[in-house]
Tab-separated table of C-alpha atoms in Angstrom:
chain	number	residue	atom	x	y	z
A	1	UNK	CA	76.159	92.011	-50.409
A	2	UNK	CA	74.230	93.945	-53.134
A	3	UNK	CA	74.284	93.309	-56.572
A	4	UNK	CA	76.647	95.600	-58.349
A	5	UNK	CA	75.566	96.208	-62.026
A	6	UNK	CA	79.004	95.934	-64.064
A	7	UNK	CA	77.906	94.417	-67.082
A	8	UNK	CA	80.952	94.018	-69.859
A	9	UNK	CA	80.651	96.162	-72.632
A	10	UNK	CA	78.803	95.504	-75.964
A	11	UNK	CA	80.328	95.371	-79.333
A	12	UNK	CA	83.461	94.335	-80.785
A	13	UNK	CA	85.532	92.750	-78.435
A	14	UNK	CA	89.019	91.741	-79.079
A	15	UNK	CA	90.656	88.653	-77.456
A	16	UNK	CA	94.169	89.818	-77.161
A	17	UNK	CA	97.134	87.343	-77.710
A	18	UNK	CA	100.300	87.542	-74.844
A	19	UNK	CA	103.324	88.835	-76.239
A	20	UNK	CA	105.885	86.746	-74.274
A	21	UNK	CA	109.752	87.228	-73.889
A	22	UNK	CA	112.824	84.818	-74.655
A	23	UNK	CA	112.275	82.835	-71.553
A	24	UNK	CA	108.267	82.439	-72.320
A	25	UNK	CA	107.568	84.810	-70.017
A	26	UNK	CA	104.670	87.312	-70.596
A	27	UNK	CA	105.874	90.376	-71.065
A	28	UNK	CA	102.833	92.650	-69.405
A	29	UNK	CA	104.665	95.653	-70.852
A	30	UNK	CA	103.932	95.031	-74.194
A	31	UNK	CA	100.343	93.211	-73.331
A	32	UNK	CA	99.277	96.620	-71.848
A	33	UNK	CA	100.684	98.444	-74.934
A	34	UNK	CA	98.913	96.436	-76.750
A	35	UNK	CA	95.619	96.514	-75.163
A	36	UNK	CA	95.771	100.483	-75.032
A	37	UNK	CA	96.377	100.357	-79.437
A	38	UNK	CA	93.372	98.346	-79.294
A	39	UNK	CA	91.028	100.690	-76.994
A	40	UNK	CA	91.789	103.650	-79.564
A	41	UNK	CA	91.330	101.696	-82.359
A	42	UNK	CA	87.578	101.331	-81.458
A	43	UNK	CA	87.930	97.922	-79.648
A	44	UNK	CA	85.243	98.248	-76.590
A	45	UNK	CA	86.228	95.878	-74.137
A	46	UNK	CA	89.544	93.338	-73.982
A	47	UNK	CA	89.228	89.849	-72.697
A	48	UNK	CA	92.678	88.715	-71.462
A	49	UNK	CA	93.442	84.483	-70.817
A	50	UNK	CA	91.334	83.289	-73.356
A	51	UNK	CA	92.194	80.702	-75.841
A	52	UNK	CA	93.962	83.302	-77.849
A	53	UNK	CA	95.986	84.478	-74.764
A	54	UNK	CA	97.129	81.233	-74.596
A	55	UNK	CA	95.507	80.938	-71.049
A	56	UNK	CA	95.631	77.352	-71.031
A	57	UNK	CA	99.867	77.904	-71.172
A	58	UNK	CA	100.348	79.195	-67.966
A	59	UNK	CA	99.843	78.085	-64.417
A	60	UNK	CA	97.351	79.916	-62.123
A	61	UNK	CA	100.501	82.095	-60.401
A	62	UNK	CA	101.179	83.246	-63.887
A	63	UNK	CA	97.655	84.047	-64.911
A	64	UNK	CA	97.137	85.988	-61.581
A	65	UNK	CA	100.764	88.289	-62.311
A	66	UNK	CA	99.092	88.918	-65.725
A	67	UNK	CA	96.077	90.194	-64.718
A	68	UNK	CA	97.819	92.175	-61.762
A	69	UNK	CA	100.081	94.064	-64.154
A	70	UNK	CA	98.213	94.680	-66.958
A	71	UNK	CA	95.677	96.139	-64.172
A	72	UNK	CA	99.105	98.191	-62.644
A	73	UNK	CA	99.838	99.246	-66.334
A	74	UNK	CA	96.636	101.330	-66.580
A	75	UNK	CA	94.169	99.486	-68.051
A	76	UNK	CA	90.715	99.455	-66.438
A	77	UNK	CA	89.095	96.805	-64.668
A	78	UNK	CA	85.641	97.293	-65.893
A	79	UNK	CA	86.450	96.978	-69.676
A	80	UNK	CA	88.319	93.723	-69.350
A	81	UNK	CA	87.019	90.362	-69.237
A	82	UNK	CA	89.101	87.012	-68.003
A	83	UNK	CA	89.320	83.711	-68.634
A	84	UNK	CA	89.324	81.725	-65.729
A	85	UNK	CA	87.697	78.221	-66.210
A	86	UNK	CA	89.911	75.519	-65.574
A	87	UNK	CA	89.405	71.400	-65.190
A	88	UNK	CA	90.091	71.567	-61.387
A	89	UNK	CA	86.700	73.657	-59.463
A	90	UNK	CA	89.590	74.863	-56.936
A	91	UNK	CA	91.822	76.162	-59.902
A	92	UNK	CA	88.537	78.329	-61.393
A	93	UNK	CA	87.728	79.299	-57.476
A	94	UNK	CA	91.520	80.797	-57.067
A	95	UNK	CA	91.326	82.463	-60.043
A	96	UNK	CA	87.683	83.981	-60.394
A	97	UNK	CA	87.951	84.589	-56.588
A	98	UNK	CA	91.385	86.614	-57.516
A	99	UNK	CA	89.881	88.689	-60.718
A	100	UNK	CA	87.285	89.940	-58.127
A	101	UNK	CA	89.025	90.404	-55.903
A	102	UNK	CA	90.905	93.390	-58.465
A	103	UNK	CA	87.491	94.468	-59.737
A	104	UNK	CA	87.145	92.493	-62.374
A	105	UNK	CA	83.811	91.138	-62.165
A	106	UNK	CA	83.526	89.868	-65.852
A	107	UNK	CA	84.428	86.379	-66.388
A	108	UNK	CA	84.543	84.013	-69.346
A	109	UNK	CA	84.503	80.248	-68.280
A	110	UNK	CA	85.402	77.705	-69.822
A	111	UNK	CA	83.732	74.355	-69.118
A	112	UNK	CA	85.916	71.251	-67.607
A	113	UNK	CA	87.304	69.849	-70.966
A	114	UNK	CA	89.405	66.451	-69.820
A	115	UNK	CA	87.113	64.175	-68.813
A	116	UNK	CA	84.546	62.899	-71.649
A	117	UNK	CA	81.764	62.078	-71.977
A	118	UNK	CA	80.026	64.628	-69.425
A	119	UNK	CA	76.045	64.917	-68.528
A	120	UNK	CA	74.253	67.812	-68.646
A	121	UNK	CA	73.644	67.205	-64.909
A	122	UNK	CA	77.393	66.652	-64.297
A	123	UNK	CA	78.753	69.911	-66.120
A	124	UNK	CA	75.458	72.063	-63.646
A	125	UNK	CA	76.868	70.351	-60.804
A	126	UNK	CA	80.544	71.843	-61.505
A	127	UNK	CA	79.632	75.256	-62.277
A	128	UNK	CA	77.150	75.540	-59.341
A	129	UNK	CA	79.741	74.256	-57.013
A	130	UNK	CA	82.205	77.153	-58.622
A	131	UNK	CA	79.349	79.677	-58.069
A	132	UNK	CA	77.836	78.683	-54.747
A	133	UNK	CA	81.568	78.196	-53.292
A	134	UNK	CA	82.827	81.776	-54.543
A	135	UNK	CA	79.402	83.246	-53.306
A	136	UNK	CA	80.237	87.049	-54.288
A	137	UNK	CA	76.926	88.600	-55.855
A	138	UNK	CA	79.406	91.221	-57.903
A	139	UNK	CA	80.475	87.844	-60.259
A	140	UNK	CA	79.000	87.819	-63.951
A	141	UNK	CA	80.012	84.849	-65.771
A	142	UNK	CA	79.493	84.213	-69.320
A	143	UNK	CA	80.109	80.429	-70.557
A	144	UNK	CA	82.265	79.864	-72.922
A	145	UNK	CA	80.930	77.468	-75.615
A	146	UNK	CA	83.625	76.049	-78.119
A	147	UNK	CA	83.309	72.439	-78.533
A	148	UNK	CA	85.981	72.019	-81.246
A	149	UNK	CA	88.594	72.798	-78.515
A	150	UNK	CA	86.753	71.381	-75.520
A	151	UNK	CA	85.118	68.759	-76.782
A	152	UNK	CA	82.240	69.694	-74.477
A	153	UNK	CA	78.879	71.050	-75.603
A	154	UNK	CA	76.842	73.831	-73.953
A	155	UNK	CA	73.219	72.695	-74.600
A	156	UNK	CA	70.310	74.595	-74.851
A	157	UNK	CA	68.978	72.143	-71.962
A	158	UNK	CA	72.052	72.601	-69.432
A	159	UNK	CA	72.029	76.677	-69.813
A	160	UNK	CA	68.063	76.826	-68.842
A	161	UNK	CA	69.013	74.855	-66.066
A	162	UNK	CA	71.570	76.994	-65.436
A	163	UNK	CA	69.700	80.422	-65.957
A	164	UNK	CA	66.693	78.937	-63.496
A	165	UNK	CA	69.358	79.381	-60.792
A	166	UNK	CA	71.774	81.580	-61.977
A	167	UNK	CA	70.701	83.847	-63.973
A	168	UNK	CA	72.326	86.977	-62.155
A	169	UNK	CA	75.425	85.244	-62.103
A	170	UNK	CA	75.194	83.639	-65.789
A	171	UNK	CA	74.485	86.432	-67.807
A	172	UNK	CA	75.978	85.612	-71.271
A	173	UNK	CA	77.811	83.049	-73.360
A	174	UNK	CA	80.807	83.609	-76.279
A	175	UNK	CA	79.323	81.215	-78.719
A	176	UNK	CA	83.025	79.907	-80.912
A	177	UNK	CA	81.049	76.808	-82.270
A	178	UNK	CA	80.674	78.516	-85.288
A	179	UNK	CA	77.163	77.368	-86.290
A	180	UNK	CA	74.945	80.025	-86.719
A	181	UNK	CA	71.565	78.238	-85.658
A	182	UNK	CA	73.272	77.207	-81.931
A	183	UNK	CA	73.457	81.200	-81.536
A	184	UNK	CA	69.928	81.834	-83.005
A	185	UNK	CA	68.571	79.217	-80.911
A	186	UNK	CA	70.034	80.912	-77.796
A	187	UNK	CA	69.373	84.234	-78.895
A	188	UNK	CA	65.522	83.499	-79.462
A	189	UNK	CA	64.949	80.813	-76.623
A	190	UNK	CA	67.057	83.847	-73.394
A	191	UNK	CA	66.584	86.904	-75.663
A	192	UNK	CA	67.970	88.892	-72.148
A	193	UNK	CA	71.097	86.259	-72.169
A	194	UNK	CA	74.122	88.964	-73.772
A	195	UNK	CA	75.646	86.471	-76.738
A	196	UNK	CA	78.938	87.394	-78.057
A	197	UNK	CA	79.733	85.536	-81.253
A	198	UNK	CA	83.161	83.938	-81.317
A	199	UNK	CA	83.995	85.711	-84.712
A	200	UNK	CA	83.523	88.900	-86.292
A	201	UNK	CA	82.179	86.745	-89.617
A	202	UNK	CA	79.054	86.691	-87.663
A	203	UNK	CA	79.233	90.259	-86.016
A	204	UNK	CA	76.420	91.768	-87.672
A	205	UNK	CA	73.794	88.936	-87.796
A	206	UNK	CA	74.387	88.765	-84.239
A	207	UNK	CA	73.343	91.956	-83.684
A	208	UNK	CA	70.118	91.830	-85.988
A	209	UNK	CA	68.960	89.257	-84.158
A	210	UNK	CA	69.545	90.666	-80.792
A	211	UNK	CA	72.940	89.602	-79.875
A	212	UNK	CA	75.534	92.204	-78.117
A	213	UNK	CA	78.689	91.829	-80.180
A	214	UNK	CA	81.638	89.343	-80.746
A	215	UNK	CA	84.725	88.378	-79.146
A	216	UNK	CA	87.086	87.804	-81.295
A	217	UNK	CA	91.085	86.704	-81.849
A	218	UNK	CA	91.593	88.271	-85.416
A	219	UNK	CA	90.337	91.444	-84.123
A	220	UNK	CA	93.684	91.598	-82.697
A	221	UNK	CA	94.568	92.865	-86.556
A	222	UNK	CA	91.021	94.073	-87.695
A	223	UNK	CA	88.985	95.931	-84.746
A	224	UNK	CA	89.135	99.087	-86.635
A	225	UNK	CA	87.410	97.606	-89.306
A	226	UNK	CA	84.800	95.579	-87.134
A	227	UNK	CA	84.047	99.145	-84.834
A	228	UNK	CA	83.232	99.899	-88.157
A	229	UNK	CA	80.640	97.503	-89.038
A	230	UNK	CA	78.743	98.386	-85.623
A	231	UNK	CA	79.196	102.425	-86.470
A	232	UNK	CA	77.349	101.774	-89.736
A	233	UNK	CA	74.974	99.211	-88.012
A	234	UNK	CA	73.672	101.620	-85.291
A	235	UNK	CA	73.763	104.959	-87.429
A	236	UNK	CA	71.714	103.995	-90.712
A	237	UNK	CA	74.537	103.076	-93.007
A	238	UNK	CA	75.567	100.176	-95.582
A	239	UNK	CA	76.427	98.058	-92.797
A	240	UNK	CA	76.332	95.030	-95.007
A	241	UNK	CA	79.128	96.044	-97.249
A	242	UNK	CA	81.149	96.556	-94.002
A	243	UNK	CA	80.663	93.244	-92.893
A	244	UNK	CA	81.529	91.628	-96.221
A	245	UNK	CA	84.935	93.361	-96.129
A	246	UNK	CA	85.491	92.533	-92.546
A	247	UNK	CA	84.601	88.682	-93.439
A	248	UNK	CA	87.128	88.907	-96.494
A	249	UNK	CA	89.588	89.655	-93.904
A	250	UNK	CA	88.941	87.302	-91.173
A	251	UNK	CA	88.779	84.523	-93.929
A	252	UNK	CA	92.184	85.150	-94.608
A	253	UNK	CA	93.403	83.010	-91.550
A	254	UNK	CA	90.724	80.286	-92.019
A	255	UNK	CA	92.469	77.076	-91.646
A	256	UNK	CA	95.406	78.102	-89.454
A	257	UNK	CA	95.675	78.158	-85.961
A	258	UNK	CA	94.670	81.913	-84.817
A	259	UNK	CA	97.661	82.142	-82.194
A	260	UNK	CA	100.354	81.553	-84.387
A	261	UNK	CA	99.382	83.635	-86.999
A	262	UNK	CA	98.054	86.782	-85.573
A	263	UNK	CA	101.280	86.758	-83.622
A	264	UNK	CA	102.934	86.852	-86.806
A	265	UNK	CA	101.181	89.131	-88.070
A	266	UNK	CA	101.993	91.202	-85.548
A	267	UNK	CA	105.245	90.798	-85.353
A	268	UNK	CA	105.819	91.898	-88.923
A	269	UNK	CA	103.336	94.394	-88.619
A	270	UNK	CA	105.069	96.227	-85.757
A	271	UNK	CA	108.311	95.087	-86.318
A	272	UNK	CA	108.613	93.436	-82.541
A	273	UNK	CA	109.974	90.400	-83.503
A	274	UNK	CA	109.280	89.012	-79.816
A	275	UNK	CA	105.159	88.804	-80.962
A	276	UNK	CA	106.828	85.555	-82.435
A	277	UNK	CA	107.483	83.765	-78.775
A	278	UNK	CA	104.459	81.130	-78.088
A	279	UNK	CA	104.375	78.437	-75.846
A	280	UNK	CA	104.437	75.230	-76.939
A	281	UNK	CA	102.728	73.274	-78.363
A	282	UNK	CA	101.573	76.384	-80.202
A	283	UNK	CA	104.171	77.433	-83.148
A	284	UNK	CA	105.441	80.037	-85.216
A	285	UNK	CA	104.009	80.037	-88.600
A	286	UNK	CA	106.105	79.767	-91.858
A	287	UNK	CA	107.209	83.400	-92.794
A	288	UNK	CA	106.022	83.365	-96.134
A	289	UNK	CA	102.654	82.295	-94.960
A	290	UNK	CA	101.928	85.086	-92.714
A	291	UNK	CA	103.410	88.150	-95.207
A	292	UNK	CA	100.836	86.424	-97.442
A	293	UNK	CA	98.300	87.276	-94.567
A	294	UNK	CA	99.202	90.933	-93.903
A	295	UNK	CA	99.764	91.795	-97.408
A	296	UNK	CA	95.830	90.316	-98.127
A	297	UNK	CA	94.660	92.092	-95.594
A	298	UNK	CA	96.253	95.217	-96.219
A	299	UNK	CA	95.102	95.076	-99.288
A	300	UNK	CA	91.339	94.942	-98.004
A	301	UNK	CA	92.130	97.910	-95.567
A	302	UNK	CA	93.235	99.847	-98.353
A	303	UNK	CA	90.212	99.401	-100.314
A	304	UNK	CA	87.965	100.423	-96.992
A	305	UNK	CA	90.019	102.769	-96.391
A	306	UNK	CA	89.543	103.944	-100.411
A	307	UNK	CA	85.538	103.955	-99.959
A	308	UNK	CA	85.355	106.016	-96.935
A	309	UNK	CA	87.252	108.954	-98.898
């Protein structure tokens, strides 16, 4: 097969959160809704199943009838991204094998995250063996490095090892460790691997230093703010003072957990209260707590909002 060239999209990239029903089911409806307010907002790409879509929730049937409605809803393959790394290689093979198989041909993978302590050696040999078994040359995987959740760390050592083999198939990483010099290292030692920083607090120093963008969970509630930031970056303007606003705002939720309160968020914000169904063991946040949230950060979109008149 020839290599198709379908490389994800660069810039800000929202992680999108499930909405879910009564029963905990997801309710694609409002996912697709959701996705669309996004797009227009200035969001340039969507990754559904990640940590923030609460991926880890639902069984492989479930994440396959996601992806196949929100698909059936309208929303086009090549601007989406899916998570699809699992612990079991078979479970990643079903359903990396399935988002191809629907033209989407950008995947974020997550690492195995049970067993511990892993090798170098032992994490190559499980994503070659997901690679070399799904053996489709249209698949573009970018690793998914947070070790605060996995407890797994993608070294500078394993992804040259990887990239020697791979490296049509690996083409970028979403760095969520949140330490700035892992992603500088990256970014200087592959300069043509695409790095997405796991938060938009790091959006713009990513892209001085030759990263493509971030993907993000509270873009959910701030992409217009973070298109923003790249506008000004790529057109000559005070792209610093965009960035500190769009940090004020993502500091907001520092310290509690992302799902919980950017579903919140939005279920004041839109007055759906059924944003507020998770899956357990994620929870609802305390009411007060989140109207704190969205009356901070409409406070800071009123003040950009203020300097662009």
């Amino acid at each position: 097969m020839n290599k198709v060239k379908s490389y994800f999209p660069t810039g800000i990239i929202t992680a999108a959160v499930t909405p879910m029903d009564k029963d905990l089911n997801a309710d694609t409806n409002l996912l697709v809704t959701h996705c669309r307010n996004l797009l227009t907002q200035g969001s340039d790409g969507i990754v559904l199943l990640g940590t923030t879509g609460e991926a880890n929730s639902f069984s492989v049937n479930e994440r396959k009838g996601i992806l196949e409605d929100a698909l059936e809803g309208g929303l086009a393959p090549q601007l989406l991204m899916v998570g699809t790394g699992c612990c079991a290689i078979t479970d990643t093979v079903a359903l990396t094998r399935h988002a191809l198989d629907l033209g989407v041909t950008n995947i974020l993978m997550l690492p195995p995250f049970y067993y511990k302590p892993v090798t170098d050696e032992a994490l190559f040999n499980y994503f070659s063996r997901v690679i070399e078994t799904i053996a489709d040359d249209r698949l573009h995987i970018y690793l998914y490095h947070f070790p605060k959740n996995t407890g797994i760390d993608l070294t500078i050592r394993l992804i040259s090892k990887l990239l020697e083999r791979y490296s049509d198939t690996i083409v970028g990483i979403k760095d969520s460790g949140g330490d700035w010099n892992h992603m500088q290292k990256l970014m200087h030692e592959f300069p043509s691997f695409r790095l997405f920083s796991g938060t938009e607090e790091y959006l713009l120093e990513t892209l001085k230093a030759g990263g493509v963008g971030c993907i993000s969970a509270t873009a959910n509630l701030t992409v217009a703010n973070a298109a923003k930031v790249i506008y000004d970056f790529h057109n000559g303007k005070d792209a610093d003072k965009s960035q500190r606003l769009l940090t004020a705002m993502r500091n907001v939720f520092s310290g509690y957990p992302f799902v919980g309160a950017v579903k919140g968020y939005l279920a004041i914000e839109s007055k759906i209260p059924s944003w507020n169904y998770l899956r357990p063991p994620n929870e609802v946040l305390d009411e007060d707590v989140v109207s704190l949230f969205v009356k901070k950060v409409q406070h800071l979109k009123s003040k950009s909002f203020s300097r662009q008149a």
